[in-house]
Amino acid sequence: MNPRPTIKDVARRAKVATGTVSRVTNGDATVHPVIRDAVEAAIKELGYRPSPIARNLRRGRSGIIGFVLADISNPTYGPMVPEVQELTREAGYTLIVMDSAMDPERERRNLETLAALRVDGVVLNPLLPVDTEIPDVLQGIPVVSLPGVPDWEGAKVRAVSTHATLAGLDDCLENGHRRLAFLTIKGLGGTQRDLLSMMRDRIRAAGATFVSDASWTFVSREQCAEQLPAMLAAPGRPTAVLSASALLPGLLIAAREAGMKVPRDLSVVSIATSELADAYDPPINVVSFDARGLSSEAVCKLLTAMRGEEPGEAVENNSRYIRRGSVGPVPGEC
Amino acid sequence: MNPRPTIKDVARRAKVATGTVSRVTNGDATVHPVIRDAVEAAIKELGYRPSPIARNLRRGRSGIIGFVLADISNPTYGPMVPEVQELTREAGYTLIVMDSAMDPERERRNLETLAALRVDGVVLNPLLPVDTEIPDVLQGIPVVSLPGVPDWEGAKVRAVSTHATLAGLDDCLENGHRRLAFLTIKGLGGTQRDLLSMMRDRIRAAGATFVSDASWTFVSREQCAEQLPAMLAAPGRPTAVLSASALLPGLLIAAREAGMKVPRDLSVVSIATSELADAYDPPINVVSFDARGLSSEAVCKLLTAMRGEEPGEAVENNSRYIRRGSVGPVPGEC
DNA sequence: CTGTTAGCGCCTTCAC
DNA sequence: GTGAAGGCGCTAACAG
């Protein structure tokens, strides 16, 4: 296995200096067409490709953008990967995807690796508190948070679901539900705080009860599927649940194990779409984000920040509530 | 934003030569403890971290392993990412995940990028014919194919589902089904050829009919959901379908749109687990791969190949058939 | 044990 | 328009 050809080999073969080869590979116009052809021929014959490593060492940048996901199989963010990859590629960067597997320590390690690699920018779907921890680790590398944390100076994309989520809530209230729960992933602070208080207000105004509290947050769908059946059967149980899409499998499994049918015994709304929500019978009502829009906004903001410019403000209304078959009237005995 | 400290800065601060700093960062034992402490102090004070770029340029290797997935949201392979990442990290490598979005051209581009980056190895969940195209692009970089293509010399991991898939098939036959279909992703040749002929034999032996043909392969779940309802309603329709997990959403949506209930009107078996299969009501019978086992086998094989050794033969039985609620007797009118 | 030195492959002045 | 030379940050070989 002979080593890959270097710029020197090409230069030798084309009988020019390495600098000229460099100019050709970088599309410098000030090269005589004849020489350019000769160099290109040599490149082709040798199968030469410039080493990004050496190139980046020289240029002081890596040409890499990192995309760190809290959980790559999260149905909201996972599917953004192809889009983000394509957008960054068009901008001339290579995307490194990393998964933190819902483990903050792992997220820190991922970010440290990226910082060590001197990546040029990071798209972050955070687990750690963005405003305090992240800047230390990333040492000035531009980062965009997806979704963004409200009280933070940095670039962020607000995945605003307030309006649509409240629409889902209203749908349940209008169907007569008076005991509602909100099922979310533990530790995803910041983003949801505003939303939560708005929901609380709305529910109180309707004279209904918000039965979810800290015990309705879970770290994983497995934990969810395990603990939820009891909670769904307990007295004072909610008759309608709004669930983060990542926990929807747990919720539906729990409902099934508790012998409940959707929406006959339990009304369900999923915050964010997923294959499960689409394919379930009945199809689950969803608060649908504009995932493509979000990812392109994120990449766009990041590129802006990388240019040293000021990324603009967040777009607001990028979600809507889709009525399907999973919200119905309150079950008889409730 | 002052530039990050280099090895020189550290050397100057600790009043030693750069070589000594290098020895410290590489854990070379032949360094006087006192000096080592001084160097480490300087490193800490400056917040120095060696640049992998320069390091790799010097060492002629990148310390990176690439993981190229045909489709990151495929429920069989997508969830392997965290596992593969962890295993490669333990071996001292950084994992770059890339998604080909079911596009062979994109896969080629991804591999070219990795080759240009001089990655040390590649785990590939292939779209392109591994035996012909890949070696060109990868120019001698060790690669392990997941799953493996039967007639190919290279390292591969066989995701052997033959036994379990046949068990699923038998389950349908024993339930009296006489018209069966096999729903797969278009273009995933090689791997499934053997399996297909075995299924054909089994079905013929049972006096049943294999209704699926080329028209039962799709490129995406969307296409599947669109075209399948008509096929499920047509005369001579299958009463039982074995489906690749990636297409399961399409199948279930189609069934719902055709007004069919599982398993009353249609029996379903999913090849490979997924959240959907687990959470659906009724839960879908699955041919379950040992995903963790597969990914660790893949990484292990790759590391072996990277050491220049001969990776051993593939493990055989890493799948089993799990009976749940989605296979039932043949519907009355059929 | 530690300092010095010579590149790894490439880009970029700076002369010509 | 092109060649020569220096250096990006680091490691490895060789002196001392």
XYZ file of C-alpha atoms (C1' of nucleotides) in Angstrom:
700
model
C 0.000 0.000 0.000
C 2.104 2.932 -1.248
C 1.542 6.214 0.528
C -0.818 8.678 -1.068
C 0.767 11.168 -3.423
C 1.688 14.557 -2.028
C 1.831 17.936 -3.624
C 5.508 17.315 -4.311
C 4.796 14.248 -6.386
C 2.372 16.218 -8.480
C 4.829 19.087 -8.849
C 7.569 16.724 -9.935
C 5.363 14.965 -12.423
C 4.098 18.208 -13.941
C 7.566 19.754 -13.779
C 6.422 22.779 -11.844
C 6.873 24.082 -8.323
C 4.628 23.029 -5.485
C 3.317 26.541 -5.209
C 1.860 26.282 -8.673
C 0.106 23.062 -7.854
C -1.298 24.714 -4.785
C -2.593 27.568 -6.894
C -4.320 25.127 -9.202
C -5.985 23.157 -6.436
C -7.206 26.397 -4.936
C -8.618 27.724 -8.184
C -6.243 30.659 -8.332
C -6.903 32.378 -11.673
C -3.342 33.578 -12.187
C -2.092 30.344 -13.709
C -1.278 29.876 -17.347
C -3.903 27.609 -18.970
C -1.289 25.290 -20.437
C 0.423 24.790 -17.124
C -2.907 24.425 -15.406
C -3.830 21.621 -17.772
C -0.530 19.885 -17.209
C -0.975 20.094 -13.454
C -4.518 18.869 -13.626
C -3.423 15.961 -15.748
C -0.763 15.049 -13.210
C -3.296 15.310 -10.422
C -5.638 13.000 -12.223
C -2.970 10.472 -13.095
C -1.697 10.296 -9.556
C -5.125 10.387 -8.000
C -3.920 13.230 -5.859
C -6.159 14.904 -3.335
C -4.826 17.651 -1.114
C -4.639 16.672 2.520
C -7.141 18.671 4.533
C -4.994 18.042 7.556
C -1.947 19.810 6.230
C -4.074 22.421 4.550
C -5.911 23.204 7.725
C -2.782 23.247 9.799
C -1.437 25.868 7.477
C -4.626 27.864 7.335
C -5.236 27.709 11.033
C -8.730 26.372 10.633
C -10.126 22.905 10.371
C -12.912 23.244 7.851
C -15.042 21.203 10.201
C -18.310 21.975 11.873
C -19.524 19.828 14.719
C -23.112 18.870 15.375
C -23.553 17.583 18.889
C -26.899 16.003 19.632
C -28.244 15.247 23.072
C -29.795 12.109 21.647
C -29.419 11.198 18.039
C -32.556 9.107 18.121
C -34.691 11.957 19.374
C -37.394 12.192 16.745
C -37.258 15.979 16.715
C -33.548 16.560 16.302
C -32.211 13.330 14.855
C -33.873 13.839 11.479
C -32.205 17.241 11.158
C -28.837 15.616 10.575
C -29.108 15.175 6.797
C -30.276 18.729 6.365
C -27.552 20.213 8.508
C -24.982 18.074 6.760
C -26.090 19.253 3.356
C -26.135 22.904 4.340
C -22.705 22.842 5.901
C -21.336 20.933 2.948
C -22.611 23.598 0.592
C -20.790 26.157 2.696
C -17.583 24.171 2.230
C -17.429 22.454 5.587
C -17.376 18.878 6.696
C -19.863 17.972 9.374
C -18.948 15.821 12.316
C -21.981 14.428 14.060
C -21.688 13.395 17.678
C -24.163 11.855 20.045
C -24.192 12.572 23.752
C -26.537 9.704 24.543
C -28.413 11.863 27.075
C -25.279 12.007 29.202
C -24.008 15.484 30.116
C -20.521 14.155 30.743
C -20.475 12.709 27.310
C -21.594 16.010 25.915
C -18.710 17.711 27.638
C -16.283 15.159 26.231
C -17.701 15.633 22.768
C -17.301 19.363 22.970
C -13.780 18.995 24.288
C -12.892 16.749 21.396
C -14.304 19.271 18.972
C -12.444 22.101 20.660
C -9.228 20.104 20.467
C -9.887 19.459 16.797
C -10.167 23.224 16.399
C -13.472 22.944 14.646
C -14.679 26.188 13.163
C -18.146 26.070 14.603
C -20.608 23.974 16.558
C -24.292 23.326 16.292
C -25.376 22.198 19.708
C -28.503 20.502 20.860
C -27.613 20.932 24.499
C -27.864 18.895 27.615
C -25.565 20.982 29.784
C -26.581 24.486 30.762
C -25.485 26.403 27.699
C -24.958 29.724 29.377
C -22.542 28.601 32.073
C -20.668 25.459 31.121
C -20.359 25.601 27.392
C -18.253 28.723 26.834
C -15.469 27.330 29.015
C -15.223 24.137 27.099
C -15.543 25.667 23.671
C -13.053 28.481 24.227
C -14.473 30.998 21.841
C -15.536 28.674 19.074
C -18.773 29.993 17.574
C -21.735 27.944 18.671
C -25.404 28.008 17.964
C -27.798 26.442 20.407
C -30.712 24.492 19.016
C -33.092 25.127 20.580
C -31.905 28.276 22.279
C -31.920 29.086 25.940
C -33.902 32.259 26.590
C -31.535 34.146 28.878
C -28.302 33.687 27.038
C -26.311 36.053 24.951
C -25.047 33.546 22.404
C -26.437 32.620 19.033
C -29.446 30.409 19.285
C -32.417 29.172 17.426
C -35.627 29.384 19.254
C -37.803 26.415 18.572
C -40.882 28.276 19.552
C -43.717 25.920 20.122
C -45.622 28.045 22.561
C -48.506 28.902 20.316
C -49.001 25.416 18.923
C -48.554 23.723 22.259
C -51.182 25.952 23.780
C -53.442 25.084 20.857
C -52.991 21.426 21.736
C -53.732 22.196 25.322
C -56.855 24.100 24.357
C -57.979 21.178 22.251
C -57.864 18.979 25.314
C -59.620 21.551 27.482
C -62.340 22.003 24.902
C -62.848 18.284 24.892
C -63.679 18.617 28.539
C -60.478 17.333 30.096
C -59.911 18.665 33.576
C -56.861 16.719 34.676
C -53.895 17.177 32.370
C -50.265 16.139 32.450
C -47.129 17.303 30.678
C -44.529 14.615 30.072
C -40.984 15.814 29.473
C -37.386 14.829 29.608
C -35.631 15.533 32.848
C -33.189 18.356 32.971
C -34.146 20.209 29.829
C -34.562 23.368 31.816
C -34.591 26.893 30.464
C -36.401 26.408 27.222
C -39.546 25.056 28.706
C -39.869 27.295 31.707
C -41.862 30.010 29.975
C -44.024 27.508 28.213
C -44.772 25.725 31.435
C -45.947 28.805 33.241
C -48.164 29.754 30.334
C -49.700 26.331 30.366
C -50.254 26.553 34.081
C -52.082 29.845 33.653
C -54.225 28.544 30.878
C -55.176 25.455 32.803
C -56.008 27.380 35.937
C -58.103 29.823 33.939
C -60.098 26.891 32.610
C -60.664 25.646 36.135
C -58.712 22.494 35.373
C -55.841 20.786 37.171
C -52.244 20.344 36.119
C -51.414 16.983 37.611
C -47.865 16.730 36.345
C -44.996 17.733 38.549
C -41.370 16.724 38.878
C -42.348 13.063 38.883
C -43.607 13.434 35.336
C -40.137 14.028 33.993
C -38.039 11.109 32.904
C -34.562 10.516 31.682
C -35.480 7.929 29.069
C -38.353 6.185 27.360
C -37.416 2.995 29.161
C -37.776 4.577 32.557
C -40.981 6.099 31.332
C -42.467 2.814 30.157
C -41.605 1.298 33.491
C -42.988 3.866 35.882
C -45.848 5.309 33.925
C -48.408 2.477 33.984
C -48.908 2.905 37.717
C -49.216 6.654 37.344
C -51.818 6.286 34.638
C -53.882 3.972 36.792
C -53.647 5.933 40.020
C -56.621 7.875 41.348
C -56.628 11.459 40.140
C -54.908 10.282 37.000
C -54.769 12.642 34.051
C -57.208 12.016 31.234
C -55.038 13.861 28.730
C -51.270 13.902 28.371
C -49.039 16.181 26.342
C -45.800 14.349 25.759
C -42.361 15.174 24.432
C -41.982 13.061 21.313
C -38.944 11.298 22.732
C -41.106 9.893 25.516
C -44.122 9.095 23.381
C -43.116 5.445 22.976
C -42.969 5.092 26.736
C -46.343 6.732 27.141
C -48.061 4.587 24.542
C -46.517 1.402 25.889
C -47.617 2.357 29.374
C -51.142 3.089 28.173
C -51.283 -0.251 26.428
C -50.072 -2.062 29.520
C -52.622 -0.251 31.622
C -55.214 -1.547 29.202
C -56.063 1.906 27.941
C -57.038 2.796 24.417
C -56.257 6.127 22.797
C -58.323 8.296 22.770
C -61.106 6.359 24.475
C -59.377 6.154 27.844
C -56.588 8.646 27.354
C -56.088 11.622 25.079
C -52.580 12.179 23.805
C -50.731 15.059 22.160
C -47.152 14.703 21.023
C -44.831 17.688 21.168
C -42.995 17.226 17.865
C -43.678 14.747 15.127
C -42.276 11.245 14.937
C -42.776 8.143 12.885
C -44.575 6.670 15.818
C -47.003 9.578 16.046
C -47.671 9.332 12.315
C -48.049 5.583 12.107
C -49.906 4.890 15.318
C -53.505 3.866 15.078
C -55.131 6.287 15.765
C -52.635 8.850 14.496
C -51.410 11.067 17.294
C -52.133 14.789 17.371
C -48.838 16.628 17.137
C -47.276 19.978 17.750
C -45.299 20.033 14.550
C -42.042 21.970 14.330
C -40.648 23.101 11.051
C -37.562 20.933 11.395
C -36.044 21.876 8.055
C -36.572 25.522 8.761
C -35.009 25.172 12.163
C -31.926 23.393 10.957
C -31.325 25.806 8.125
C -31.813 28.695 10.496
C -29.324 27.123 12.868
C -26.677 26.611 10.204
C -27.274 30.053 8.798
C -26.882 31.657 12.204
C -23.754 29.687 12.874
C -22.156 30.698 9.598
C -23.009 34.296 10.370
C -21.468 34.045 13.798
C -18.400 32.382 12.293
C -17.991 35.373 10.030
C -17.873 37.457 13.170
C -21.162 39.141 12.408
C -24.096 39.440 14.692
C -26.662 36.697 14.162
C -30.142 38.141 13.945
C -33.025 37.484 16.258
C -34.942 34.237 16.345
C -37.932 33.567 14.167
C -41.026 33.129 16.219
C -43.791 31.045 14.784
C -42.361 27.863 13.464
C -44.791 25.337 14.842
C -48.376 24.340 14.391
C -50.853 22.017 15.974
C -52.153 19.177 13.860
C -55.439 17.568 14.843
C -55.651 13.878 14.137
C -57.245 11.093 16.068
C -55.720 11.034 19.529
C -57.729 13.585 21.450
C -61.278 12.738 22.375
C -63.853 13.378 25.066
C -63.231 12.553 28.699
C -63.834 8.887 29.504
C -67.154 8.153 31.198
C -66.072 7.314 34.705
C -63.857 10.369 35.050
C -9.777 36.439 20.879
C -6.069 35.623 21.332
C -4.861 32.522 19.530
C -4.736 29.319 21.465
C -1.437 28.535 23.132
C 0.978 26.274 21.281
C 3.554 23.867 22.492
C 6.116 26.644 22.263
C 4.239 28.829 24.694
C 4.150 26.014 27.165
C 7.825 25.272 26.660
C 8.740 28.891 27.194
C 6.626 29.188 30.306
C 8.023 26.016 31.821
C 11.533 26.863 30.626
C 12.027 23.590 28.830
C 12.257 22.481 25.210
C 9.209 21.698 23.137
C 10.284 18.089 22.901
C 9.917 17.745 26.636
C 6.446 19.161 26.574
C 5.608 16.717 23.834
C 6.888 13.870 25.962
C 4.688 14.972 28.825
C 1.560 15.254 26.742
C 2.208 11.814 25.346
C 2.752 10.228 28.723
C 6.358 9.335 28.053
C 7.716 7.916 31.300
C 11.264 9.165 30.778
C 10.646 12.612 32.188
C 11.926 13.841 35.497
C 9.019 14.217 37.927
C 9.945 17.754 38.865
C 10.091 18.883 35.279
C 6.930 17.010 34.503
C 5.128 18.863 37.255
C 6.392 22.192 35.997
C 5.255 21.388 32.489
C 1.882 20.222 33.675
C 1.466 23.381 35.668
C 2.277 25.487 32.631
C -0.175 23.469 30.572
C -2.897 24.045 33.089
C -2.198 27.731 33.464
C -2.247 28.318 29.742
C -5.158 26.011 29.114
C -3.062 24.291 26.519
C -4.357 21.352 24.535
C -2.224 19.786 21.815
C -3.577 20.311 18.332
C -4.695 16.998 16.879
C -4.275 18.521 13.464
C -0.575 19.128 13.794
C -0.132 15.925 15.730
C -1.849 13.880 13.095
C -0.011 15.565 10.286
C 3.194 14.562 11.957
C 2.096 11.044 12.775
C 0.610 10.426 9.392
C -2.650 9.292 10.841
C -5.752 11.131 11.816
C -6.986 9.348 14.898
C -10.409 9.413 13.333
C -12.785 6.628 12.438
C -15.707 7.314 10.168
C -19.150 5.760 10.501
C -21.126 6.194 7.315
C -24.785 5.290 7.545
C -27.099 4.758 4.615
C -29.848 6.362 6.632
C -29.277 7.602 10.113
C -32.926 7.289 10.971
C -33.054 3.640 10.038
C -34.266 2.008 13.236
C -31.811 -0.859 12.884
C -28.582 1.028 12.336
C -29.240 4.502 13.685
C -29.335 3.352 17.306
C -25.903 1.773 16.917
C -24.258 5.180 16.799
C -23.819 5.686 20.556
C -22.377 2.223 20.950
C -19.933 2.579 18.084
C -18.927 5.974 19.334
C -18.199 4.666 22.799
C -16.198 1.707 21.546
C -14.062 3.747 19.200
C -13.500 6.346 21.881
C -12.228 3.685 24.239
C -9.799 2.634 21.549
C -8.540 6.199 21.380
C -10.299 7.349 18.258
C -12.750 10.076 17.477
C -15.811 9.009 15.573
C -17.187 11.001 12.686
C -20.741 10.042 11.864
C -22.033 10.709 8.396
C -25.411 10.178 6.844
C -25.872 9.283 3.209
C -29.605 9.995 3.268
C -30.283 6.938 1.072
C -28.378 8.582 -1.757
C -25.485 6.561 -3.237
C -23.856 9.710 -4.575
C -23.893 11.174 -1.140
C -22.353 8.022 0.195
C -19.552 8.345 -2.305
C -18.988 11.952 -1.324
C -18.917 11.011 2.317
C -16.340 8.338 1.707
C -14.262 10.683 -0.389
C -14.300 13.233 2.387
C -13.189 10.610 4.851
C -10.446 9.428 2.527
C -9.247 12.989 2.102
C -9.249 13.405 5.864
C -7.040 10.339 5.990
C -9.249 8.653 8.506
C -7.772 5.499 9.958
C -10.787 3.309 9.400
C -14.392 3.253 8.298
C -17.487 1.484 9.509
C -19.824 1.398 6.574
C -23.491 0.674 6.370
C -23.426 0.587 2.605
C -25.652 1.743 -0.176
C -23.153 1.363 -3.009
C -21.975 -2.084 -4.023
C -19.245 -2.626 -1.486
C -17.197 -5.049 -3.509
C -16.723 -2.904 -6.600
C -17.072 0.785 -5.881
C -15.828 1.199 -2.377
C -12.179 0.124 -2.617
C -11.521 2.747 -5.286
C -12.849 5.542 -3.194
C -11.290 4.447 0.047
C -7.824 3.752 -1.345
C -6.742 1.115 1.099
C -8.313 2.503 4.235
C -9.535 -0.396 6.359
C -13.283 -0.733 6.186
C -15.824 -3.009 7.764
C -19.165 -3.471 6.127
C -22.215 -3.627 8.342
C -23.957 -5.725 7.343
C -21.565 -7.600 5.157
C -21.969 -8.539 1.559
C -21.646 -12.305 1.159
C -19.273 -12.537 -1.789
C -16.689 -10.029 -0.765
C -13.215 -10.459 0.555
C -13.205 -7.502 2.928
C -14.011 -7.330 6.588
C -17.679 -7.493 7.269
C -20.221 -8.200 9.894
C -22.951 -10.498 8.906
C -26.244 -9.466 10.346
C -27.638 -12.897 9.943
C -31.328 -12.882 10.369
C -32.041 -15.957 8.303
C -33.092 -18.203 11.117
C -35.267 -15.684 12.897
C -36.830 -14.374 9.730
C -37.781 -17.875 8.727
C -39.265 -18.331 12.181
C -41.415 -15.282 11.541
C -42.403 -16.663 8.202
C -43.308 -19.994 9.751
C -45.410 -18.222 12.320
C -47.458 -16.699 9.521
C -47.729 -19.994 7.656
C -48.813 -21.805 10.802
C -51.493 -19.212 11.258
C -52.827 -20.307 7.928
C -51.616 -17.460 5.742
C -51.260 -18.441 2.106
C -50.470 -15.130 0.468
C -47.390 -13.452 1.894
C -45.358 -10.416 0.993
C -41.858 -9.230 1.817
C -41.434 -5.483 1.977
C -37.900 -4.157 1.555
C -35.845 -1.168 0.636
C -34.928 -0.915 -2.999
C -31.381 -1.597 -3.993
C -30.147 -3.336 -0.880
C -28.965 -6.249 -2.962
C -26.472 -8.891 -1.943
C -27.348 -9.380 1.665
C -30.896 -10.408 1.145
C -30.515 -12.603 -1.868
C -29.882 -15.816 0.036
C -32.602 -15.052 2.509
C -35.080 -14.402 -0.241
C -34.506 -17.693 -1.970
C -34.827 -19.547 1.305
C -38.109 -17.832 1.959
C -39.315 -18.671 -1.486
C -38.538 -22.338 -0.932
C -40.240 -22.415 2.417
C -43.334 -20.751 1.062
C -43.559 -23.034 -1.910
C -43.109 -26.068 0.308
C -46.070 -24.909 2.352
C -48.163 -24.591 -0.788
C -48.448 -20.862 -0.261
C -47.827 -17.907 -2.565
C -45.158 -15.245 -2.405
C -46.995 -12.233 -3.736
C -44.181 -9.732 -3.397
C -41.997 -8.923 -6.357
C -39.980 -5.913 -7.467
C -42.977 -3.672 -6.891
C -42.782 -4.449 -3.200
C -39.504 -2.630 -2.841
C -39.481 1.052 -2.051
C -36.940 3.771 -1.665
C -38.587 5.449 1.304
C -41.369 5.169 3.812
C -43.107 8.081 2.135
C -43.240 6.320 -1.187
C -44.376 3.257 0.655
C -47.227 4.994 2.441
C -48.346 6.418 -0.853
C -48.381 3.345 -3.032
C -49.134 0.633 -0.553
C -52.794 1.253 0.292
C -53.853 0.287 -3.226
C -51.677 -2.812 -3.122
C -53.134 -3.879 0.164
C -56.660 -3.537 -1.197
C -56.080 -5.207 -4.551
C -57.441 -8.688 -5.254
C -54.930 -11.366 -4.399
C -53.563 -9.096 -1.691
C -51.263 -10.605 0.908
C -52.767 -11.387 4.282
C -49.400 -11.269 5.982
C -46.466 -8.933 5.375
C -42.881 -9.168 6.576
C -41.455 -5.673 6.493
C -38.049 -4.068 6.829
C -38.289 -1.921 9.930
C -37.497 1.217 7.960
C -40.666 0.721 5.951
C -42.863 -0.330 8.834
C -44.294 3.175 9.295
C -45.340 3.208 5.658
C -46.933 -0.199 5.970
C -48.880 0.644 9.090
C -50.040 3.959 7.700
C -51.158 2.221 4.520
C -53.015 -0.412 6.494
C -54.754 2.257 8.518
C -55.740 4.137 5.407
C -57.057 0.974 3.851
C -59.176 0.589 6.957
C -57.356 -2.524 8.071
C -56.630 -3.511 11.632
C -53.582 -5.486 12.702
C -53.765 -8.438 13.057
C -57.467 -8.791 12.286
C -57.154 -7.855 8.617
C -53.424 -8.031 8.157
C -50.639 -9.852 9.962
C -47.352 -8.000 10.259
C -43.784 -8.952 11.122
C -41.055 -6.356 11.358
C -37.514 -7.259 10.383
C -35.615 -5.485 13.139
C -36.967 -3.722 16.167
C -38.037 -0.103 16.318
C -39.823 2.186 18.687
C -42.810 1.958 16.454
C -42.869 -1.821 16.579
C -42.564 -1.715 20.365
C -45.136 0.986 20.999
C -47.753 0.098 18.420
C -50.999 -1.321 19.650
C -50.864 -4.257 19.176
C -47.101 -4.601 19.555
C -45.535 -5.831 16.343
C -43.782 -9.178 16.125
C -40.144 -8.562 15.366
C -37.059 -10.273 14.078
C -34.739 -8.794 16.653
C -31.068 -8.287 15.891
C -28.510 -8.006 18.611
C -27.654 -4.446 17.689
C -25.130 -3.942 20.454
C -23.430 -7.181 19.591
C -23.307 -6.230 15.950
C -21.818 -2.832 16.518
C -19.197 -4.098 18.906
C -18.348 -6.853 16.485
C -18.028 -4.300 13.720
C -15.734 -2.030 15.684
C -13.708 -4.970 16.895
C -13.254 -6.264 13.370
C -12.301 -2.839 12.127
C -9.688 -2.362 14.830
C -8.276 -5.762 13.977
C -8.118 -4.897 10.308
C -6.496 -1.583 11.161
C -3.783 -3.460 12.999
C -3.163 -5.284 9.747
C -4.383 -8.574 11.153
C -6.944 -10.834 9.599
C -10.417 -10.232 10.969
C -12.083 -13.482 11.897
C -15.194 -14.958 10.394
C -18.648 -13.609 11.044
C -20.768 -14.752 13.933
C -23.863 -16.516 12.763
C -26.838 -16.441 15.037
C -27.425 -12.950 16.239
C -31.151 -12.654 15.770
C -34.321 -14.061 17.199
C -38.009 -13.919 16.504
C -40.200 -12.315 19.135
C -43.883 -13.162 19.148
C -46.152 -10.355 20.217
C -49.550 -9.331 18.980
C -49.326 -8.672 15.274
C -49.727 -12.075 13.706
C -53.122 -13.705 13.792
C -55.308 -16.019 11.787
C -56.277 -15.340 8.197
C -59.199 -12.912 7.871
C -62.548 -14.530 7.120
C -63.131 -13.481 3.542
C -59.686 -14.505 2.390
C 16.958 12.390 31.043
C 16.636 16.699 27.988
C 17.700 19.987 24.092
C 18.113 20.400 19.178
C 16.723 19.557 14.690
C 14.308 18.016 10.783
C 10.475 17.509 8.630
C 4.851 15.856 8.074
C 1.937 18.457 3.430
C 0.470 22.483 2.393
C -0.161 27.631 1.506
C 1.669 32.185 0.946
C 4.614 35.893 0.804
C 8.510 37.637 -1.892
C 11.411 37.775 -5.378
C 12.172 37.058 -10.105
C 2.854 34.164 -14.132
C 6.011 31.182 -11.522
C 9.798 29.297 -8.385
C 11.934 29.312 -3.912
C 11.635 29.424 0.926
C 9.540 29.758 5.448
C 6.547 28.121 8.763
C 1.640 26.322 10.680
C 2.156 22.870 15.655
C 3.776 18.880 16.579
C 6.712 14.470 17.150
C 10.716 11.441 16.640
C 15.507 10.690 15.949
C 19.693 11.986 17.535
C 22.944 14.235 20.201
C 24.554 15.556 24.500
